[in-house]
Short mmCIF file of C-alpha atoms and ligand atoms in Angstrom, two decimals:
data_model
loop_
_atom_site.label_atom_id
_atom_site.label_comp_id
_atom_site.label_asym_id
_atom_site.label_seq_id
_atom_site.Cartn_x
_atom_site.Cartn_y
_atom_site.Cartn_z
CA MET Y 1 10.67 30.28 -33.03
CA LEU Y 2 13.40 32.32 -31.42
CA GLY Y 3 16.99 31.19 -30.98
CA PRO Y 4 20.56 31.62 -32.17
CA PRO Y 5 21.78 30.40 -35.58
CA GLY Y 6 21.81 26.59 -35.63
CA ALA Y 7 19.53 26.23 -32.59
CA GLY Y 8 17.22 24.01 -34.65
CA LYS Y 9 14.45 26.54 -35.32
CA GLY Y 10 14.03 25.49 -38.95
CA THR Y 11 14.18 21.78 -38.13
CA GLN Y 12 11.47 22.09 -35.48
CA ALA Y 13 9.34 24.55 -37.46
CA LYS Y 14 9.21 22.11 -40.39
CA LEU Y 15 8.11 19.30 -38.02
CA LEU Y 16 5.41 21.54 -36.50
CA GLN Y 17 4.16 22.48 -39.94
CA GLU Y 18 3.72 18.80 -40.78
CA ARG Y 19 1.80 18.20 -37.55
CA PHE Y 20 -0.46 21.24 -37.47
CA ALA Y 21 -2.44 22.89 -40.26
CA ALA Y 22 -0.16 25.91 -40.21
CA CYS Y 23 2.20 27.52 -42.70
CA GLN Y 24 5.89 27.88 -41.90
CA ILE Y 25 7.26 31.34 -42.62
CA SER Y 26 11.05 31.21 -42.63
CA THR Y 27 12.44 34.61 -43.56
CA GLY Y 28 15.85 32.98 -44.17
CA ASP Y 29 14.34 30.47 -46.66
CA ILE Y 30 12.37 33.22 -48.43
CA LEU Y 31 15.49 35.38 -48.75
CA ARG Y 32 17.69 32.50 -49.95
CA LYS Y 33 15.14 31.62 -52.64
CA ALA Y 34 15.04 35.27 -53.73
CA VAL Y 35 18.85 35.28 -53.95
CA ALA Y 36 18.85 32.06 -56.00
CA ASP Y 37 16.16 33.47 -58.33
CA GLN Y 38 18.06 36.77 -58.59
CA THR Y 39 14.95 38.82 -57.87
CA PRO Y 40 15.28 42.50 -56.79
CA LEU Y 41 14.74 41.35 -53.17
CA GLY Y 42 17.45 38.72 -53.57
CA LYS Y 43 19.90 41.21 -55.07
CA GLU Y 44 19.33 43.59 -52.15
CA ALA Y 45 19.50 40.85 -49.49
CA SER Y 46 22.54 38.90 -50.68
CA ALA Y 47 25.18 41.35 -49.44
CA TYR Y 48 23.67 41.30 -45.94
CA ILE Y 49 23.28 37.51 -45.82
CA ASP Y 50 26.82 36.87 -47.10
CA ARG Y 51 28.37 38.82 -44.25
CA GLY Y 52 25.94 37.52 -41.60
CA ALA Y 53 24.25 40.89 -41.07
CA LEU Y 54 20.51 41.48 -40.80
CA VAL Y 55 18.54 42.59 -43.83
CA PRO Y 56 16.86 46.00 -43.12
CA ASP Y 57 13.72 45.76 -40.99
CA VAL Y 58 11.44 47.44 -43.51
CA VAL Y 59 12.28 44.88 -46.21
CA ILE Y 60 11.63 41.93 -43.91
CA VAL Y 61 8.47 43.33 -42.35
CA ASN Y 62 6.88 43.92 -45.75
CA LEU Y 63 7.63 40.43 -46.98
CA VAL Y 64 6.20 38.80 -43.83
CA ALA Y 65 3.09 41.03 -43.98
CA GLU Y 66 2.47 39.84 -47.56
CA ARG Y 67 3.14 36.17 -46.77
CA LEU Y 68 0.71 36.20 -43.81
CA LYS Y 69 -2.11 37.02 -46.24
CA ASP Y 70 -1.65 33.75 -48.14
CA LYS Y 71 -4.39 31.13 -47.96
CA ASP Y 72 -2.16 28.46 -46.40
CA CYS Y 73 -1.61 30.78 -43.40
CA GLU Y 74 -5.31 31.20 -42.65
CA ALA Y 75 -5.48 28.39 -40.09
CA GLY Y 76 -2.23 29.36 -38.37
CA PHE Y 77 1.42 30.21 -38.92
CA ILE Y 78 4.83 29.35 -37.53
CA LEU Y 79 7.38 32.16 -37.72
CA ASP Y 80 10.96 30.92 -38.03
CA GLY Y 81 13.73 33.53 -37.89
CA PHE Y 82 11.33 36.45 -37.56
CA PRO Y 83 11.11 38.80 -35.72
CA ARG Y 84 14.80 39.37 -35.15
CA THR Y 85 14.85 42.92 -33.75
CA ILE Y 86 12.61 44.89 -31.39
CA PRO Y 87 11.35 47.11 -34.28
CA GLN Y 88 10.42 43.94 -36.25
CA ALA Y 89 8.53 42.62 -33.20
CA LYS Y 90 6.64 45.89 -32.81
CA SER Y 91 5.75 45.94 -36.51
CA LEU Y 92 4.56 42.34 -36.25
CA ASP Y 93 2.28 43.26 -33.33
CA GLU Y 94 0.76 46.04 -35.46
CA ILE Y 95 0.30 43.81 -38.52
CA LEU Y 96 -1.37 41.05 -36.52
CA THR Y 97 -3.61 43.48 -34.64
CA LYS Y 98 -4.82 44.91 -37.98
CA MET Y 99 -5.53 41.35 -39.17
CA GLY Y 100 -7.40 40.53 -35.95
CA ARG Y 101 -4.81 37.87 -35.14
CA GLY Y 102 -2.08 37.38 -32.54
CA LEU Y 103 0.82 35.25 -31.35
CA ASN Y 104 -0.07 32.33 -29.07
CA ARG Y 105 3.45 31.34 -28.09
CA VAL Y 106 7.05 32.36 -28.58
CA LEU Y 107 9.45 29.44 -28.20
CA SER Y 108 13.01 30.38 -27.31
CA VAL Y 109 15.31 27.46 -28.20
CA LYS Y 110 18.46 27.40 -26.07
CA VAL Y 111 21.65 25.70 -27.29
CA PRO Y 112 25.26 26.29 -26.13
CA LYS Y 113 27.78 27.80 -28.54
CA ASP Y 114 29.92 24.65 -29.02
CA VAL Y 115 26.85 22.67 -30.15
CA ILE Y 116 25.79 25.49 -32.50
CA ILE Y 117 29.19 25.45 -34.19
CA GLN Y 118 29.05 21.65 -34.72
CA ARG Y 119 25.52 21.89 -36.11
CA LEU Y 120 26.28 24.68 -38.57
CA ALA Y 121 29.53 23.11 -39.76
CA GLY Y 122 27.69 19.92 -40.79
CA ARG Y 123 24.38 21.35 -41.96
CA ARG Y 124 23.27 20.45 -45.48
CA THR Y 125 20.16 21.92 -47.13
CA CYS Y 126 18.25 20.58 -50.13
CA ARG Y 127 18.40 22.92 -53.10
CA SER Y 128 14.99 21.70 -54.34
CA CYS Y 129 12.72 21.29 -51.28
CA GLY Y 130 14.68 23.01 -48.47
CA ALA Y 131 14.78 19.87 -46.26
CA LEU Y 132 17.51 19.99 -43.62
CA SER Y 133 20.04 17.30 -42.83
CA HIS Y 134 23.38 17.07 -41.05
CA LYS Y 135 26.53 15.23 -42.10
CA VAL Y 136 26.92 13.60 -38.68
CA PHE Y 137 23.74 14.09 -36.60
CA ASN Y 138 21.10 13.50 -39.28
CA PRO Y 139 22.88 12.13 -42.35
CA PRO Y 140 21.08 11.45 -45.64
CA LYS Y 141 20.92 7.83 -46.85
CA LYS Y 142 23.06 8.78 -49.86
CA GLU Y 143 25.71 11.46 -49.47
CA GLY Y 144 24.81 14.73 -51.19
CA VAL Y 145 21.26 13.60 -52.03
CA CYS Y 146 18.08 14.70 -50.24
CA ASP Y 147 16.16 11.78 -48.65
CA ARG Y 148 12.85 13.51 -49.22
CA CYS Y 149 12.98 14.55 -52.89
CA GLY Y 150 16.31 13.36 -54.32
CA GLY Y 151 17.49 16.98 -54.77
CA GLU Y 152 21.07 18.16 -54.37
CA LEU Y 153 22.29 18.95 -50.85
CA PHE Y 154 24.46 22.01 -50.42
CA GLN Y 155 26.30 23.87 -47.65
CA ARG Y 156 25.13 27.42 -46.98
CA ASP Y 157 27.75 30.11 -47.68
CA ASP Y 158 26.91 31.86 -44.41
CA ASP Y 159 27.87 28.71 -42.45
CA ARG Y 160 31.55 29.56 -42.93
CA GLU Y 161 33.35 29.89 -39.58
CA GLU Y 162 33.98 33.66 -39.70
CA THR Y 163 30.41 34.43 -40.82
CA VAL Y 164 28.97 32.19 -38.09
CA ALA Y 165 30.93 34.17 -35.47
CA HIS Y 166 29.38 37.39 -36.77
CA ARG Y 167 25.86 35.89 -36.90
CA LEU Y 168 26.21 34.82 -33.26
CA SER Y 169 27.21 38.31 -32.18
CA VAL Y 170 24.33 39.83 -34.19
CA TYR Y 171 22.01 37.42 -32.39
CA GLU Y 172 23.30 38.48 -28.98
CA THR Y 173 23.03 42.21 -29.63
CA GLN Y 174 19.93 42.50 -31.81
CA THR Y 175 17.77 39.40 -31.32
CA ALA Y 176 18.35 38.15 -27.75
CA PRO Y 177 16.52 41.23 -26.29
CA LEU Y 178 13.33 39.73 -27.78
CA VAL Y 179 13.41 37.01 -25.12
CA ASP Y 180 12.60 39.58 -22.43
CA TYR Y 181 10.21 41.42 -24.75
CA TYR Y 182 8.07 38.29 -25.12
CA ARG Y 183 8.57 37.21 -21.52
CA ARG Y 184 6.99 40.50 -20.45
CA MET Y 185 4.07 39.79 -22.82
CA GLY Y 186 3.59 36.46 -20.98
CA ILE Y 187 3.85 34.26 -24.09
CA LEU Y 188 7.45 33.02 -23.85
CA GLN Y 189 8.34 29.35 -23.40
CA GLU Y 190 11.99 28.32 -23.15
CA ILE Y 191 13.01 25.03 -24.74
CA ASP Y 192 16.21 23.09 -24.10
CA GLY Y 193 17.44 22.60 -27.68
CA VAL Y 194 20.08 19.98 -26.86
CA GLY Y 195 19.23 16.33 -27.53
CA LYS Y 196 17.69 14.23 -30.27
CA ILE Y 197 15.54 16.03 -32.85
CA ASP Y 198 12.48 13.93 -31.94
CA ASP Y 199 12.92 14.57 -28.20
CA ILE Y 200 13.08 18.31 -28.84
CA ARG Y 201 9.98 18.05 -31.03
CA ASP Y 202 8.18 16.43 -28.05
CA ARG Y 203 9.34 19.28 -25.76
CA VAL Y 204 8.08 21.83 -28.29
CA ILE Y 205 4.68 20.18 -28.60
CA LYS Y 206 4.39 19.92 -24.82
CA ALA Y 207 5.28 23.62 -24.46
CA LEU Y 208 2.64 24.55 -27.05
CA GLY Y 209 0.02 22.62 -25.07
CA GLU Y 210 0.84 24.32 -21.79
CA GLY Y 211 -0.99 27.44 -20.70
CA VAL Y 212 0.75 30.78 -21.01
CA ALA Y 213 1.72 32.78 -17.98
P1 AP5 J 301 18.22 32.24 -41.14
O1 AP5 J 301 18.11 31.32 -42.27
O2 AP5 J 301 17.00 32.59 -40.37
O3 AP5 J 301 19.38 31.71 -40.20
P2 AP5 J 301 19.54 31.63 -38.60
O4 AP5 J 301 18.53 32.28 -37.75
O5 AP5 J 301 20.93 32.06 -38.42
O6 AP5 J 301 19.22 30.20 -38.30
P3 AP5 J 301 19.70 28.94 -39.00
O7 AP5 J 301 18.89 28.69 -40.25
O8 AP5 J 301 21.22 29.03 -39.23
O9 AP5 J 301 19.52 27.82 -37.91
P4 AP5 J 301 18.25 27.07 -37.33
O10 AP5 J 301 18.05 27.50 -35.93
O11 AP5 J 301 17.08 27.16 -38.26
O12 AP5 J 301 18.85 25.60 -37.30
P5 AP5 J 301 18.55 24.35 -38.25
O13 AP5 J 301 17.20 23.80 -37.93
O14 AP5 J 301 18.86 24.67 -39.67
O15 AP5 J 301 18.84 33.65 -41.62
C1 AP5 J 301 19.93 33.70 -42.52
C2 AP5 J 301 20.21 35.17 -42.87
O16 AP5 J 301 19.06 35.74 -43.51
C3 AP5 J 301 20.49 36.09 -41.67
O17 AP5 J 301 21.84 36.06 -41.28
C4 AP5 J 301 20.06 37.46 -42.24
O18 AP5 J 301 21.04 37.98 -43.10
C5 AP5 J 301 18.85 37.10 -43.06
N1 AP5 J 301 17.60 37.15 -42.30
C6 AP5 J 301 16.72 36.11 -42.05
N2 AP5 J 301 15.69 36.51 -41.32
C7 AP5 J 301 15.89 37.83 -41.08
C8 AP5 J 301 15.15 38.81 -40.34
N3 AP5 J 301 14.01 38.49 -39.69
N4 AP5 J 301 15.65 40.07 -40.29
C9 AP5 J 301 16.78 40.41 -40.94
N5 AP5 J 301 17.51 39.54 -41.64
C10 AP5 J 301 17.08 38.26 -41.72
O19 AP5 J 301 19.64 23.30 -37.69
C11 AP5 J 301 21.01 23.48 -37.96
C12 AP5 J 301 21.67 22.12 -38.24
O20 AP5 J 301 21.61 21.33 -37.06
C13 AP5 J 301 20.96 21.29 -39.33
O21 AP5 J 301 21.95 20.59 -40.05
C14 AP5 J 301 20.09 20.30 -38.56
O22 AP5 J 301 19.90 19.08 -39.26
C15 AP5 J 301 20.90 20.10 -37.29
N6 AP5 J 301 20.09 19.88 -36.11
C16 AP5 J 301 18.92 20.53 -35.76
N7 AP5 J 301 18.46 20.07 -34.58
C17 AP5 J 301 19.37 19.15 -34.15
C18 AP5 J 301 19.47 18.32 -32.99
N8 AP5 J 301 18.55 18.35 -32.02
N9 AP5 J 301 20.53 17.49 -32.88
C19 AP5 J 301 21.48 17.43 -33.85
N10 AP5 J 301 21.44 18.18 -34.98
C20 AP5 J 301 20.40 19.02 -35.12
#
């Protein structure tokens, strides 16, 4: 899943994971858990995340390579927020080739900047299970409480206005070039990310069912 911050990658990846027998690998979720647990990875990553910068490629590539070996990824995997740079994409190609695997599709979710800002300003994440909600667009039944597990909902520190601006510029300079990279490989599908969550899920599933160029 490729797309700017707030495009809905995590929301759609979680829905796909429920539908298909595939694991969801969200590098953002893995890093945030490491930060919360104060592991060495978390201590290294937190300074980058807090200012909206990318964690060094080598750190990210190693953690994804390890995660791909897990049993729940045997039948398939959904990458959410990775790769984010051309070097990460090249490393991923090498890792998958060594494993005798490959990418079937890359979905680029397109959402205009004003919608992104509204989505990030209202996003709430469950501290226990990671479920996503939104104060206005997808509100929980009880404010501050996760519908799925009853955990506490919190606002991500990197969703502050000034950090969001930096994350968007990092996306444009470092991640957007991946759209052409995967288009050239013939596995890119572009998805209109504006609309109801369920409608976008239907677009995603349709795109996955269509043949690649
Ligand atoms: P990461 O967690 O990956 O953040 P991101 O890519 O900026 O993406 P987001 O999680 O902000 O947005 P999303 O597209 O998943 O949207 P969501 O579904 O939540 O990365 C965070 C940081 O970790 C990075 O800045 C970096 O420091 C580091 N990092 C991570 N991966 C890295 C890598 N590979 N390399 C280096 N560093 C890395 O939706 C947003 C909100 O909108 C939610 O509230 C949701 O409920 C709502 N919403 C979703 N869809 C809709 C809809 N259709 N209509 C209305 N509301 C909607």
